[in-house]
XYZ file of N, CA, C and O in Angstrom:
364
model
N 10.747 0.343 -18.679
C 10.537 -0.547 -17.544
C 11.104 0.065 -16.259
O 10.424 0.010 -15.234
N 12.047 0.518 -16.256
C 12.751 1.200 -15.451
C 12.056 2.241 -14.766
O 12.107 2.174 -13.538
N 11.259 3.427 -15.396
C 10.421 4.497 -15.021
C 9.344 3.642 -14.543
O 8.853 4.228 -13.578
N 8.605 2.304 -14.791
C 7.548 1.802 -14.569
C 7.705 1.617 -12.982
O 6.806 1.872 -12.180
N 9.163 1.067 -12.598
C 9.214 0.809 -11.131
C 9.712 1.684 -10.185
O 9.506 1.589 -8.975
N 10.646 2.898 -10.969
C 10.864 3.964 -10.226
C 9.170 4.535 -9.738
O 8.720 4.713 -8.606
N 8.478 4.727 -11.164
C 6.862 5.654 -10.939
C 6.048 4.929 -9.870
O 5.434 5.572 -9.019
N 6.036 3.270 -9.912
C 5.274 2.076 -9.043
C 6.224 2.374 -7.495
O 5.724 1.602 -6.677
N 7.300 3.128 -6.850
C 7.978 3.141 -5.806
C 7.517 4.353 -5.338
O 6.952 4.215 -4.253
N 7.543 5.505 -5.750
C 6.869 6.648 -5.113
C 5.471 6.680 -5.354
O 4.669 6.509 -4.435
N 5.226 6.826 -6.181
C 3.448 5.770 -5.811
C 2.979 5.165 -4.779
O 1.904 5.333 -4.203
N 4.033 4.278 -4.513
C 3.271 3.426 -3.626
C 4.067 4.349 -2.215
O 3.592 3.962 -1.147
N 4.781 5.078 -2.103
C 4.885 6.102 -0.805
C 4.096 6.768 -0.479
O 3.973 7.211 0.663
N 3.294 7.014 -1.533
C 1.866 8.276 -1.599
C 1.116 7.131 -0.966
O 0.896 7.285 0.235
N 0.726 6.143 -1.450
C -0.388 5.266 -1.227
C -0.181 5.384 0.122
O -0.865 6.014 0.929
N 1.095 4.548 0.367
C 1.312 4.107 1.830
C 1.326 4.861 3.064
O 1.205 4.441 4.215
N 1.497 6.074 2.631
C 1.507 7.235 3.641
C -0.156 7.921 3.696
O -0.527 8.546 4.690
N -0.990 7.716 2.583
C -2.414 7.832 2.876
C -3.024 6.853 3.857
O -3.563 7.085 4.939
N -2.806 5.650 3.202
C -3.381 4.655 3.873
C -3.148 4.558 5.940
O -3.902 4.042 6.765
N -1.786 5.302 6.152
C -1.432 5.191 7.563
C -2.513 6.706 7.846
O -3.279 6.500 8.787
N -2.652 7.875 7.319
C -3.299 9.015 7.284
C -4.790 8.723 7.244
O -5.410 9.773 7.415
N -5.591 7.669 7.077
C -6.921 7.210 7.072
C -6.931 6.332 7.962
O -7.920 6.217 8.686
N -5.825 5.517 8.103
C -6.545 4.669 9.156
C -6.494 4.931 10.937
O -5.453 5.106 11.569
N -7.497 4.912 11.359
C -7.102 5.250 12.692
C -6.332 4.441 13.407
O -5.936 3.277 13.354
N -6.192 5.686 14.323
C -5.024 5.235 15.589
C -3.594 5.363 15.213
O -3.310 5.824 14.108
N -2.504 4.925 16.194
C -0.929 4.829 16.029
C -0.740 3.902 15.177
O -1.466 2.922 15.345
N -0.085 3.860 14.393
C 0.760 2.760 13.886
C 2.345 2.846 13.853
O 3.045 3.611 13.190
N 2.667 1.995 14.621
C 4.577 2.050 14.505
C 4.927 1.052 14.029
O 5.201 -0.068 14.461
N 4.899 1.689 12.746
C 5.699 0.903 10.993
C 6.622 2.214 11.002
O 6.553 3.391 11.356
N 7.287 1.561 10.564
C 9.007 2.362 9.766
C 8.521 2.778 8.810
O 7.429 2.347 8.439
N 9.454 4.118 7.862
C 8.918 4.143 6.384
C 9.778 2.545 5.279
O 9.860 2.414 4.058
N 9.998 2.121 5.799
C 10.633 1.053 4.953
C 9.340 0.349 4.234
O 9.060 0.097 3.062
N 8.569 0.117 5.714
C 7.465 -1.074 5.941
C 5.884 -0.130 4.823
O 5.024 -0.495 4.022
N 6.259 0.972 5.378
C 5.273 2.083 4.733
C 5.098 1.786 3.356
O 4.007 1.599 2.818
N 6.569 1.736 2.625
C 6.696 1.766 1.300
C 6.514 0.589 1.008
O 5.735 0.343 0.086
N 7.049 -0.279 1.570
C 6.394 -1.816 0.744
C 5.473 -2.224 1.087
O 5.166 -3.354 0.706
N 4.693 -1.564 1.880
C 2.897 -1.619 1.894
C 2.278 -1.250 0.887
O 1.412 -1.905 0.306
N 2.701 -0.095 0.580
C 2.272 0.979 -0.348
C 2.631 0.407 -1.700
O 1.686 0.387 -2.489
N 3.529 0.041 -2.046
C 3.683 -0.344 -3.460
C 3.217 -2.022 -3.447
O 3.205 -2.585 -4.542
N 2.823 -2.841 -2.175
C 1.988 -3.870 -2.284
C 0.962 -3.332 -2.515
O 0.460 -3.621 -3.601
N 0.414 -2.608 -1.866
C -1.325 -2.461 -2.445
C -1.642 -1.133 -3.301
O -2.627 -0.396 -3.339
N -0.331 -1.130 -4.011
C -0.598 -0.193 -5.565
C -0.566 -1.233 -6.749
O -1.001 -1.028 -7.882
N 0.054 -2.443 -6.262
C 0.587 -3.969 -7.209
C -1.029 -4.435 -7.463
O -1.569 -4.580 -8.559
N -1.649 -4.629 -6.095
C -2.978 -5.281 -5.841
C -4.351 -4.104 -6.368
O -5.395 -4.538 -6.854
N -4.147 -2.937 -6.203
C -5.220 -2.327 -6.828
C -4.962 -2.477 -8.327
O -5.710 -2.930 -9.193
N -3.654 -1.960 -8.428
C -3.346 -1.969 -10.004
C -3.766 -3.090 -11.262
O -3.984 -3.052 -12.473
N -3.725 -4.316 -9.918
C -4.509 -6.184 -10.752
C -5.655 -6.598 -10.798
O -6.200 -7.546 -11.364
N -6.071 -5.580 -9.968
C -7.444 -5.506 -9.656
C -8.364 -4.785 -11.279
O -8.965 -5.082 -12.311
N -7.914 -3.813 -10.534
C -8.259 -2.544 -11.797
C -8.247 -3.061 -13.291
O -9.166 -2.900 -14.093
N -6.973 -3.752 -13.544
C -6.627 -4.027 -14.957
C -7.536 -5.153 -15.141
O -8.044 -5.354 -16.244
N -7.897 -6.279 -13.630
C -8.803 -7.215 -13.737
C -10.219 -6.880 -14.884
O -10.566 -7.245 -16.007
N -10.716 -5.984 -13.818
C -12.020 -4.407 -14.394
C -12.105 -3.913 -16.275
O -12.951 -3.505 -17.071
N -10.666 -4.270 -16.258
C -10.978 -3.501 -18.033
C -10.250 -2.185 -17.964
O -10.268 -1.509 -18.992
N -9.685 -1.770 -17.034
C -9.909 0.043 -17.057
C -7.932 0.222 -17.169
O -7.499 1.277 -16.705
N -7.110 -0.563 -17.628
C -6.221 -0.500 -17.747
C -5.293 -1.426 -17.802
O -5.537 -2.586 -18.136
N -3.886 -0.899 -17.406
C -2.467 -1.711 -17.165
C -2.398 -1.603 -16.293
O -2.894 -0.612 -15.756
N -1.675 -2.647 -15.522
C -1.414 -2.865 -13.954
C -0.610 -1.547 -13.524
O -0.861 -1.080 -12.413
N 0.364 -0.906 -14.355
C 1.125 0.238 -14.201
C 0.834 1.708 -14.291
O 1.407 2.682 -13.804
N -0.306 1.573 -15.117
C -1.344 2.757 -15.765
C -2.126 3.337 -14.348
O -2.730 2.662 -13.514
N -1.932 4.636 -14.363
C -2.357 5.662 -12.834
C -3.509 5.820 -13.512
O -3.517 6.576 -14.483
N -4.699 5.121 -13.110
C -6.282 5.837 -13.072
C -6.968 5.883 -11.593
O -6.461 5.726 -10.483
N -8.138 6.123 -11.940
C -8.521 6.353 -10.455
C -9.130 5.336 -9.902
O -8.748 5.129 -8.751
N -9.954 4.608 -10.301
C -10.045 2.830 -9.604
C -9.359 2.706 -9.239
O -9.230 2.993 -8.048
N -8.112 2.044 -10.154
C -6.762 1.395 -9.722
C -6.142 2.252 -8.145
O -5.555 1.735 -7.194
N -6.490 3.499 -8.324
C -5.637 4.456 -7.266
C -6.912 4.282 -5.802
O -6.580 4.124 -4.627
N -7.856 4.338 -6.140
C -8.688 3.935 -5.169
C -8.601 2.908 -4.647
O -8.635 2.937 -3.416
N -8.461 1.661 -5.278
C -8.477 0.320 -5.207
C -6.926 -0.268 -4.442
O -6.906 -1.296 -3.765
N -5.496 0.720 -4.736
C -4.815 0.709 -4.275
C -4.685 1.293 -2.965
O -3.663 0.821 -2.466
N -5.380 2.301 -1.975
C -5.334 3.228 -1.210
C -6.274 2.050 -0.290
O -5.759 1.760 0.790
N -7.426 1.441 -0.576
C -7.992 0.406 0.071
C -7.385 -0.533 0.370
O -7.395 -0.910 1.542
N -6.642 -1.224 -0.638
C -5.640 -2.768 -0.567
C -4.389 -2.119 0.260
O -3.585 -2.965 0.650
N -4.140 -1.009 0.535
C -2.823 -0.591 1.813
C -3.673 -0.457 3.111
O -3.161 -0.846 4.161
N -4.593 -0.077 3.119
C -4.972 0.152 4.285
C -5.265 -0.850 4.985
O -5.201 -0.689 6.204
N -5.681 -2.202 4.456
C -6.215 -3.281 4.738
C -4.678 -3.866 4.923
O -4.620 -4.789 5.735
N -3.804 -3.603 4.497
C -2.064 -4.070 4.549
C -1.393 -3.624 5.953
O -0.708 -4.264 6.751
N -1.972 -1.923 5.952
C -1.070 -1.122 7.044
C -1.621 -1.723 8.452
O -0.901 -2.033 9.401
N -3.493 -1.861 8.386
C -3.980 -2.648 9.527
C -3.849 -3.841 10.104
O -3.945 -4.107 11.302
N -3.522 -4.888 8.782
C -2.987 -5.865 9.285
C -1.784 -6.474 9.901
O -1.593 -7.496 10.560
N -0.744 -5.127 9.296
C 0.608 -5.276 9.736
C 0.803 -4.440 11.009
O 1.878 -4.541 11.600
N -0.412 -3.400 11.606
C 0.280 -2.657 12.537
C -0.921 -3.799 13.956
O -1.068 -3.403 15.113
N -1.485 -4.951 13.490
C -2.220 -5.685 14.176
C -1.594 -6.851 14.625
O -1.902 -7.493 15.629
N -0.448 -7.158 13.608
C 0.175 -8.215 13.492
C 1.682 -7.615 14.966
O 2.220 -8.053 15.983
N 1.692 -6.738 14.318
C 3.125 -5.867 14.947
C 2.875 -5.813 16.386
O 3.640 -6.197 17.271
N 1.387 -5.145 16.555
C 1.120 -4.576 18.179
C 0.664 -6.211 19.073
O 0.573 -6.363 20.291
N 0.480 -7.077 18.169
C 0.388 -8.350 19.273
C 1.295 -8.823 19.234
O 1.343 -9.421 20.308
N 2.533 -9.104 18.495
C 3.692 -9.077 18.925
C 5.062 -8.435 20.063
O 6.089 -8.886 20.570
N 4.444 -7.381 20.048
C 4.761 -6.450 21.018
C 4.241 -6.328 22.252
O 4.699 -5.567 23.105
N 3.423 -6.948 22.381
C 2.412 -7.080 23.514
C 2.484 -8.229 24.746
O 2.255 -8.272 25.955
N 2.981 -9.205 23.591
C 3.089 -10.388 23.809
C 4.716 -10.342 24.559
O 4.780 -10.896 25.656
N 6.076 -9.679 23.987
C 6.774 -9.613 24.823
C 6.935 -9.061 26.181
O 7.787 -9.267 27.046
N 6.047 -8.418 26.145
C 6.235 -6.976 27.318
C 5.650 -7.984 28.479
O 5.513 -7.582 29.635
């Protein structure tokens, strides 16, 4: 269990750092925010995937890894959308 969430934490750094690497434009997220993007939408591809038949929520295939790299990006956009009208709004 232990390796399951260490492996699900850098995982989801990979994810999360693709997902900012595909999506266009700036985003100013921290790596804090990066990583718990990233291992949110490695959680959400991973439930997805296992939804599908094609595994365990924890199990690295490539749906799941696809499906996770989509569910961050849709995370990183909403949070760097959420972030920049907040920021906007003070200034």
């Amino acid at each position: 269990m232990l390796f399951d969430i260490l492996g699900l934490i850098v995982i989801g750094l990979v994810i999360g750092a693709l997902a900012r690497l595909i999506l266009p434009g700036k985003q100013s997220i921290s790596i804090v925010a990066t990583l718990a993007l990233g291992v949110l939408g490695a959680l959400i591809g991973g439930w997805i995937a296992s939804l599908l038949g094609t595994g365990d929520i924890f199990e690295l295939n490539v749906l799941g890894f696809v499906l996770a790299v989509i569910a961050a990006i849709v995370l990183v956009g909403a949070y760097a959308g959420m972030a920049g009208r907040s920021n906007r709004a003070v200034r």
